[in-house]
Coordinates of C-alpha atoms and ligand atoms in Angstrom, one line a residue:
M220 CA 26.2 -10.5 -6.5
R221 CA 26.8 -7.0 -7.5
T222 CA 28.0 -4.3 -4.9
E223 CA 28.0 -1.3 -7.3
A224 CA 25.0 0.0 -9.1
D225 CA 23.1 3.1 -10.4
F226 CA 20.6 2.7 -7.6
A227 CA 20.7 1.1 -4.1
I228 CA 17.3 0.4 -2.6
I229 CA 17.1 0.1 1.1
G230 CA 14.1 -2.1 2.0
G231 CA 12.7 -4.8 -0.2
G232 CA 9.0 -4.6 0.8
I233 CA 6.3 -3.9 -1.8
V234 CA 7.4 -0.2 -2.1
G235 CA 11.1 -1.0 -2.7
L236 CA 10.4 -3.8 -5.1
S237 CA 7.8 -1.8 -7.1
V238 CA 10.4 1.0 -7.5
A239 CA 13.1 -1.6 -8.4
H240 CA 10.7 -3.0 -11.0
G241 CA 10.4 0.4 -12.7
L242 CA 14.1 1.2 -12.5
L243 CA 15.1 -2.1 -14.0
K244 CA 12.6 -1.6 -16.8
Q245 CA 14.3 1.8 -17.5
G246 CA 17.6 -0.1 -17.9
C247 CA 19.2 1.0 -14.5
S248 CA 21.3 -1.4 -12.5
V249 CA 19.8 -1.9 -9.1
I250 CA 20.9 -3.4 -5.8
C251 CA 18.3 -4.0 -3.0
I252 CA 19.2 -4.7 0.6
D253 CA 16.4 -6.0 2.8
G254 CA 16.7 -6.2 6.6
S255 CA 15.9 -9.0 9.0
D256 CA 12.9 -11.4 9.2
T257 CA 12.2 -9.9 12.6
D258 CA 11.6 -6.4 11.2
F259 CA 8.0 -5.1 11.0
R260 CA 6.9 -5.8 7.4
A261 CA 3.6 -4.3 6.3
S262 CA 3.9 -5.9 2.9
R263 CA 3.4 -9.3 4.6
G264 CA 0.5 -8.4 6.8
N265 CA -1.9 -6.3 4.8
F266 CA -5.4 -6.6 3.5
G267 CA -4.7 -6.8 -0.2
L268 CA -6.9 -4.0 -1.6
V269 CA -6.1 -1.9 -4.6
W270 CA -8.3 0.9 -3.3
V271 CA -9.3 4.4 -4.5
Q272 CA -12.5 5.4 -2.7
G273 CA -12.0 7.3 0.5
K274 CA -8.4 8.3 -0.2
G275 CA -7.4 11.9 -0.5
I276 CA -10.7 13.4 0.5
K277 CA -8.9 16.5 1.8
A278 CA -6.0 16.2 -0.6
P279 CA -7.3 15.9 -4.2
F280 CA -3.8 15.5 -5.7
Y281 CA -3.4 12.3 -3.6
A282 CA -6.9 11.1 -4.8
A283 CA -5.8 11.7 -8.4
W284 CA -2.4 9.9 -7.8
T285 CA -4.3 6.9 -6.3
Q286 CA -6.9 6.9 -9.1
N287 CA -4.1 6.9 -11.7
A288 CA -2.4 4.0 -9.9
A289 CA -5.6 1.9 -10.0
R290 CA -6.0 2.6 -13.7
L291 CA -2.4 1.4 -14.4
Y292 CA -3.0 -1.8 -12.5
P293 CA -4.4 -4.2 -15.1
D294 CA -1.4 -3.8 -17.4
F295 CA 1.0 -3.9 -14.5
V296 CA -0.4 -7.2 -13.1
C297 CA -0.8 -8.8 -16.5
E298 CA 2.8 -8.3 -17.4
L299 CA 4.1 -9.4 -14.0
S300 CA 2.0 -12.6 -14.2
Q301 CA 3.1 -13.4 -17.8
E302 CA 6.8 -12.7 -17.0
T303 CA 6.9 -14.7 -13.8
G304 CA 4.1 -17.2 -14.0
V305 CA 2.9 -16.1 -10.6
Q306 CA -0.8 -15.9 -10.1
I307 CA -1.7 -12.6 -8.4
N308 CA -5.4 -13.2 -8.4
Y309 CA -6.2 -9.6 -9.2
N310 CA -9.9 -8.7 -9.5
Q311 CA -10.8 -5.1 -10.4
A312 CA -14.6 -5.2 -10.7
G313 CA -15.2 -2.3 -8.3
G314 CA -15.7 -2.2 -4.5
Y315 CA -18.0 -0.9 -1.8
E316 CA -18.0 0.8 1.5
Y317 CA -21.1 -0.2 3.5
F318 CA -22.9 2.3 5.8
T319 CA -25.1 1.6 8.9
D320 CA -25.3 5.2 10.1
P321 CA -27.2 7.9 8.2
H322 CA -25.0 10.7 9.4
T323 CA -21.8 8.9 8.2
L324 CA -23.5 8.2 4.9
S325 CA -24.5 11.8 4.2
Q326 CA -21.1 13.0 5.2
R327 CA -19.5 10.6 2.7
M328 CA -21.9 11.8 0.0
D329 CA -20.9 15.5 0.6
E330 CA -17.2 14.5 0.7
Y331 CA -17.3 12.6 -2.6
K332 CA -19.3 15.5 -4.3
Q333 CA -16.6 18.0 -3.3
L334 CA -13.8 15.7 -4.4
K335 CA -15.4 15.1 -7.7
E336 CA -15.6 18.9 -8.3
A337 CA -12.0 19.2 -7.2
L338 CA -11.0 16.5 -9.8
N339 CA -13.0 18.3 -12.6
G340 CA -15.6 15.5 -12.6
D341 CA -13.2 12.7 -12.9
Y342 CA -14.3 10.6 -9.9
P343 CA -16.8 8.1 -11.0
Y344 CA -18.4 6.9 -7.8
E345 CA -22.0 5.9 -7.2
F346 CA -24.1 5.5 -4.1
L347 CA -26.4 2.4 -3.8
S348 CA -29.6 2.3 -1.8
S349 CA -30.2 -0.4 0.7
S350 CA -32.2 -2.4 -1.8
Q351 CA -29.7 -1.9 -4.6
I352 CA -26.8 -3.2 -2.5
R353 CA -28.8 -6.1 -1.3
A354 CA -29.6 -7.0 -4.9
A355 CA -26.0 -6.7 -5.9
E356 CA -24.6 -8.6 -2.9
P357 CA -27.1 -11.1 -1.5
M358 CA -24.9 -11.7 1.6
I359 CA -25.3 -8.0 2.6
G360 CA -28.2 -7.1 4.9
G361 CA -28.5 -6.5 8.6
E362 CA -28.2 -2.8 9.5
T363 CA -26.9 -1.8 6.1
I364 CA -28.6 1.4 4.9
G365 CA -26.5 1.9 1.7
A366 CA -23.1 1.7 0.1
S367 CA -20.7 3.7 -2.0
F368 CA -19.3 2.1 -5.1
Y369 CA -16.1 2.9 -7.0
P370 CA -15.6 1.1 -10.3
N371 CA -11.7 0.8 -10.3
D372 CA -11.4 -0.6 -6.8
G373 CA -10.2 -4.2 -6.6
H374 CA -8.2 -6.7 -4.6
L375 CA -5.5 -9.3 -5.1
N376 CA -3.3 -11.7 -3.2
P377 CA -0.6 -9.4 -1.7
L378 CA 1.9 -12.1 -0.9
Q379 CA 1.7 -13.4 -4.5
L380 CA 2.2 -9.8 -5.7
L381 CA 5.4 -9.5 -3.5
K382 CA 6.6 -12.8 -4.9
A383 CA 6.0 -11.9 -8.5
L384 CA 7.8 -8.6 -8.0
A385 CA 10.8 -10.3 -6.4
S386 CA 10.9 -12.9 -9.1
Y387 CA 10.6 -10.4 -11.9
C388 CA 13.3 -8.1 -10.5
Q389 CA 15.7 -10.9 -9.9
K390 CA 15.2 -12.1 -13.5
K391 CA 15.9 -8.6 -14.8
G392 CA 19.2 -8.5 -12.9
L393 CA 18.4 -7.1 -9.4
S394 CA 21.1 -7.9 -6.9
H395 CA 18.9 -8.8 -3.9
H396 CA 20.8 -9.0 -0.6
L397 CA 18.5 -10.5 2.0
G398 CA 19.2 -10.2 5.7
E399 CA 21.3 -7.1 5.3
E400 CA 20.5 -4.1 7.5
L401 CA 21.9 -0.7 6.5
E402 CA 24.0 0.8 9.3
T403 CA 26.0 3.7 8.0
A404 CA 26.0 5.8 4.9
D405 CA 28.1 8.6 3.4
K406 CA 28.7 10.2 0.0
K407 CA 32.1 11.1 -1.5
E408 CA 32.8 12.4 -4.9
G409 CA 29.2 11.9 -6.0
V410 CA 29.0 8.2 -4.9
F411 CA 27.1 6.8 -1.9
R412 CA 28.9 4.3 0.2
L413 CA 26.6 2.2 2.3
V414 CA 27.7 -0.3 4.9
T415 CA 25.4 -3.0 6.5
K416 CA 25.6 -4.4 10.0
K417 CA 27.2 -7.5 8.7
G418 CA 29.9 -5.5 6.8
L419 CA 28.6 -5.6 3.2
T420 CA 29.7 -2.5 1.4
I421 CA 27.7 -1.1 -1.5
S422 CA 28.4 1.8 -3.8
A423 CA 25.6 3.6 -5.7
N424 CA 25.0 6.8 -7.5
K425 CA 21.5 7.1 -6.0
V426 CA 19.8 5.7 -2.9
V427 CA 16.1 5.0 -2.3
I428 CA 15.1 4.6 1.3
S429 CA 12.0 2.4 1.2
A430 CA 12.5 0.8 4.6
G431 CA 9.0 1.2 5.9
L432 CA 9.1 1.9 9.6
G433 CA 12.9 1.4 9.4
A434 CA 13.0 4.9 7.9
Q435 CA 12.5 6.3 11.4
K436 CA 16.1 5.2 12.2
I437 CA 17.9 5.4 8.9
G438 CA 16.1 8.4 7.3
P439 CA 18.1 10.9 9.4
L440 CA 21.4 9.4 8.1
F441 CA 20.5 11.0 4.7
G442 CA 19.1 14.2 6.1
F443 CA 15.5 13.2 6.2
L444 CA 13.1 13.9 9.1
G445 CA 12.2 10.2 9.2
L446 CA 8.6 11.0 10.3
V447 CA 7.0 7.7 10.1
S448 CA 5.1 6.0 12.8
P449 CA 3.3 2.6 13.3
Q450 CA -0.5 2.2 13.2
R451 CA -1.7 -1.3 14.0
G452 CA -4.4 -3.0 12.0
Q453 CA -5.9 -6.4 12.8
I454 CA -7.3 -8.9 10.3
L455 CA -9.6 -11.9 10.9
V456 CA -10.0 -14.8 8.5
T457 CA -12.9 -17.2 8.4
E458 CA -13.0 -20.8 7.2
K459 CA -13.2 -21.2 3.4
I460 CA -16.6 -21.3 1.7
S461 CA -17.8 -21.2 -1.8
P462 CA -18.0 -17.8 -3.5
V463 CA -20.6 -15.6 -1.9
L464 CA -19.2 -12.1 -2.4
N465 CA -19.0 -10.6 -5.8
R466 CA -16.9 -7.6 -4.9
P467 CA -14.7 -6.5 -1.9
S468 CA -15.6 -3.8 0.5
V469 CA -13.1 -1.7 2.3
T470 CA -13.3 -4.0 5.4
I471 CA -14.6 -7.3 4.1
R472 CA -13.5 -9.4 1.2
Q473 CA -13.6 -13.0 0.0
V474 CA -10.1 -14.1 -1.0
D475 CA -9.4 -16.3 -4.0
E476 CA -9.1 -19.4 -1.8
G477 CA -12.7 -18.9 -0.4
A478 CA -12.0 -17.4 3.1
I479 CA -13.6 -14.2 4.2
Q480 CA -11.1 -11.7 5.4
I481 CA -12.2 -8.9 7.7
G482 CA -10.3 -5.9 9.1
D483 CA -11.0 -2.4 10.1
S484 CA -8.9 -1.4 13.0
Q485 CA -6.6 1.7 13.1
E486 CA -4.8 1.6 16.5
Q487 CA -2.1 3.5 18.1
S488 CA -0.2 0.7 19.8
G489 CA 3.4 1.7 19.3
F490 CA 5.7 -1.0 17.9
N491 CA 3.3 -3.8 19.1
D492 CA 1.8 -5.8 16.3
K493 CA 0.0 -8.4 18.5
E494 CA -3.7 -9.1 18.0
T495 CA -6.0 -8.4 20.9
Q496 CA -9.3 -9.9 22.0
A497 CA -11.0 -6.5 22.3
Q498 CA -10.3 -5.4 18.7
M499 CA -11.0 -8.8 17.2
S500 CA -14.5 -8.8 18.9
R501 CA -15.2 -5.3 17.8
I502 CA -14.1 -6.1 14.1
A503 CA -16.3 -9.2 14.1
R504 CA -19.3 -7.3 15.6
N505 CA -19.1 -4.6 13.0
A506 CA -18.8 -7.1 10.2
I507 CA -21.9 -9.0 11.4
K508 CA -23.9 -5.8 11.4
V509 CA -23.6 -5.6 7.6
M510 CA -23.3 -9.3 6.9
P511 CA -25.3 -11.3 9.5
K512 CA -24.5 -14.7 8.0
L513 CA -20.8 -14.2 9.0
A514 CA -21.9 -15.1 12.5
Q515 CA -22.3 -18.7 11.3
L516 CA -18.7 -19.0 10.1
R517 CA -15.7 -20.2 12.1
L518 CA -12.8 -17.8 12.5
V519 CA -9.6 -19.8 11.8
R520 CA -6.9 -17.2 11.9
A521 CA -6.1 -13.6 12.9
W522 CA -3.1 -11.4 12.8
G523 CA -2.0 -7.8 13.6
S524 CA 0.4 -5.8 11.5
L525 CA 1.8 -2.3 11.6
R526 CA 1.0 0.4 8.9
V527 CA 3.7 2.9 8.0
M528 CA 2.1 6.2 8.6
S529 CA 3.4 9.8 7.9
P530 CA 2.0 12.5 10.1
D531 CA -0.8 13.4 7.6
G532 CA -1.3 9.9 6.2
L533 CA -0.1 10.9 2.7
P534 CA 2.9 9.4 0.9
I535 CA 6.3 11.1 1.3
Y536 CA 8.4 11.3 -1.9
H537 CA 11.4 13.5 -1.1
Q538 CA 14.9 14.1 -2.3
S539 CA 17.4 14.9 0.4
R540 CA 18.8 18.4 0.3
T541 CA 21.9 17.6 2.3
L542 CA 22.7 14.4 0.3
P543 CA 21.1 15.0 -3.2
G544 CA 20.6 11.6 -4.9
A545 CA 19.1 10.1 -1.8
F546 CA 15.3 9.7 -1.9
L547 CA 12.8 8.9 0.8
I548 CA 9.8 6.9 -0.4
T549 CA 7.1 5.9 2.0
C550 CA 3.3 5.5 2.0
H551 CA 0.5 3.7 3.8
S552 CA -1.1 2.2 0.6
G553 CA 1.8 0.4 -1.0
I554 CA -0.3 -2.3 -2.6
T555 CA -2.6 0.3 -4.2
L556 CA 0.3 2.5 -5.4
A557 CA 2.5 -0.3 -6.7
A558 CA 1.8 0.3 -10.4
T559 CA 2.4 4.0 -10.2
H560 CA 5.5 3.5 -8.1
S561 CA 6.9 1.3 -10.8
T562 CA 6.0 3.6 -13.7
N563 CA 5.7 7.3 -12.7
L564 CA 7.7 7.3 -9.5
S565 CA 10.7 5.5 -11.1
L566 CA 10.7 8.2 -13.8
W567 CA 10.9 10.8 -11.1
L568 CA 13.8 9.0 -9.5
T569 CA 15.8 8.9 -12.8
G570 CA 14.9 12.5 -13.6
H571 CA 13.2 11.5 -16.8
K572 CA 11.6 14.2 -18.9
N573 CA 8.2 12.6 -18.4
A574 CA 8.4 12.5 -14.6
P575 CA 5.4 13.7 -12.7
E576 CA 5.6 16.8 -10.5
L577 CA 5.6 15.5 -6.9
S578 CA 6.4 18.5 -4.8
E579 CA 3.1 18.2 -2.9
F580 CA 4.4 14.9 -1.5
S581 CA 7.7 16.4 -0.2
E582 CA 8.7 16.3 3.4
D583 CA 8.7 20.1 3.4
R584 CA 5.1 20.1 4.3
F585 CA 6.1 19.0 7.9
H586 CA 8.6 21.9 8.4
A587 CA 5.8 24.5 8.6
Ligands
LIG257 C1 -3.2 -4.3 8.6 C2 -2.8 -3.6 7.3 C3 -3.6 -3.6 6.2 C4 -3.2 -2.9 5.0 N1 -4.0 -3.0 3.9 C5 -3.7 -2.4 2.7 C6 -4.5 -2.5 1.6 O1 -5.5 -3.2 1.6 N2 -4.1 -1.9 0.5 C7 -2.9 -1.2 0.4 O2 -2.6 -0.6 -0.7 N3 -2.1 -1.1 1.5 C8 -2.4 -1.7 2.6 N4 -1.6 -1.7 3.7 C9 -0.4 -0.9 3.6 C10 0.7 -1.6 2.9 O3 0.8 -2.9 3.4 C11 2.0 -0.8 3.1 O4 1.8 0.5 2.5 C12 3.2 -1.4 2.4 O5 3.3 -2.8 2.7 C13 4.4 -0.7 2.8 O6 5.5 -1.3 2.2 P1 7.0 -0.9 2.5 O7 7.8 -1.6 1.5 O8 7.1 0.6 2.5 O9 7.2 -1.4 4.0 P2 7.6 -2.9 4.5 O10 6.7 -3.9 4.0 O11 7.5 -2.7 6.1 O12 9.0 -3.1 4.1 C14 10.1 -2.4 4.6 C15 11.3 -3.3 4.4 O13 12.5 -2.5 4.8 C16 13.4 -3.4 5.5 N5 14.3 -2.5 6.3 C17 13.9 -1.8 7.4 N6 15.0 -1.2 7.9 C18 16.1 -1.6 7.1 C19 17.5 -1.3 7.1 N7 18.1 -0.5 8.0 N8 18.2 -1.9 6.1 C20 17.7 -2.7 5.2 N9 16.4 -3.0 5.2 C21 15.6 -2.4 6.1 C22 12.5 -4.3 6.3 O14 13.1 -5.5 6.6 C23 11.3 -4.5 5.3 O15 11.4 -5.7 4.6 C24 -2.0 -2.3 4.9 C25 -1.1 -2.3 6.0 C26 -1.5 -3.0 7.2 C27 -0.5 -3.0 8.3

């Protein structure tokens, strides 16, 4: 396997592999090292939504970035599936957020109205009344008083997406070193020299740090603040049933194999990804409020997983000032952003003339 390349990517989760996918398509040579199976890996424990609504309410540039990512998704997934034969089970027929509290619903209506204005009208949401949502989704009832609908929301099988990306990248020449944890880094005469814990030495002209929560430790090696922290989410899975939900919501979706997956916790639990009885009960109670028939289904599985959060929840895309050519890439919606990470973000990394302007996502915002 190659140990010299145009780009070295540190961290082969969904973010690192999406970026690798785009760089390889641009003709760059790429090495990816990915740490240990005992690392926290959000890419293997997430909910699987490609989701726009609710994102960037106070940061329209992020809402626009997310919206663009969702619009790029159909072509991205279609090409990945064709090239690899991996079924990603992507469905983009729109999605809902259900409301049971009039105050929260009216607040959401105001927020979306303001966001739509900030995006010059390009934010095609709708609100559905209680009867409209019950007609569209017969399983919905209980305390539901209405729902928001966004047409480009969707969902997929996130493990299959990860598998397809790895397979595509390896086919296109990625040197994928698994079980290699970056330990030291320096830059001499314009070339980065990276050494792993096991002694693998890699040379690269540019380095992308996409190590998820690992960026806390290795970000500072390249002059980054490394301001990422864990936020736990727990997910419940029911027994498999025949199709009953037409579209996903932000907290409830029916996966391609038939199980209903439920998850809505955002917990500060440090580096602890264990599931807890209290949260599982709360998640189930809330889901039953909008979908009472869920109470009749058996839960068969649950897990906890840690999100990778920046201080304001927005992505960080930043080139190091002390070691130019080193980039920090991190976000809390790596599934949703995968298509734009492959296309637009990879153009930014190569300095392409069509690269987007991304200064609003820089780490500089945390210096103030
Ligand atoms: C419960 C939950 C639900 C979620 N739901 C959604 C959703 O519905 N939609 C959505 O878009 N996003 C969702 N997310 C977020 C999404 O999963 C993450 O944004 C994404 O997985 C982050 O990917 P990553 O590659 O940055 O990090 P990770 O998947 O954590 O990968 C980082 C990789 O870096 C490696 N690494 C770390 N340190 C080093 C080192 N020193 N050297 C080499 N390698 C290293 C690790 O081994 C790991 O493989 C969810 C997350 C959680 C936890």
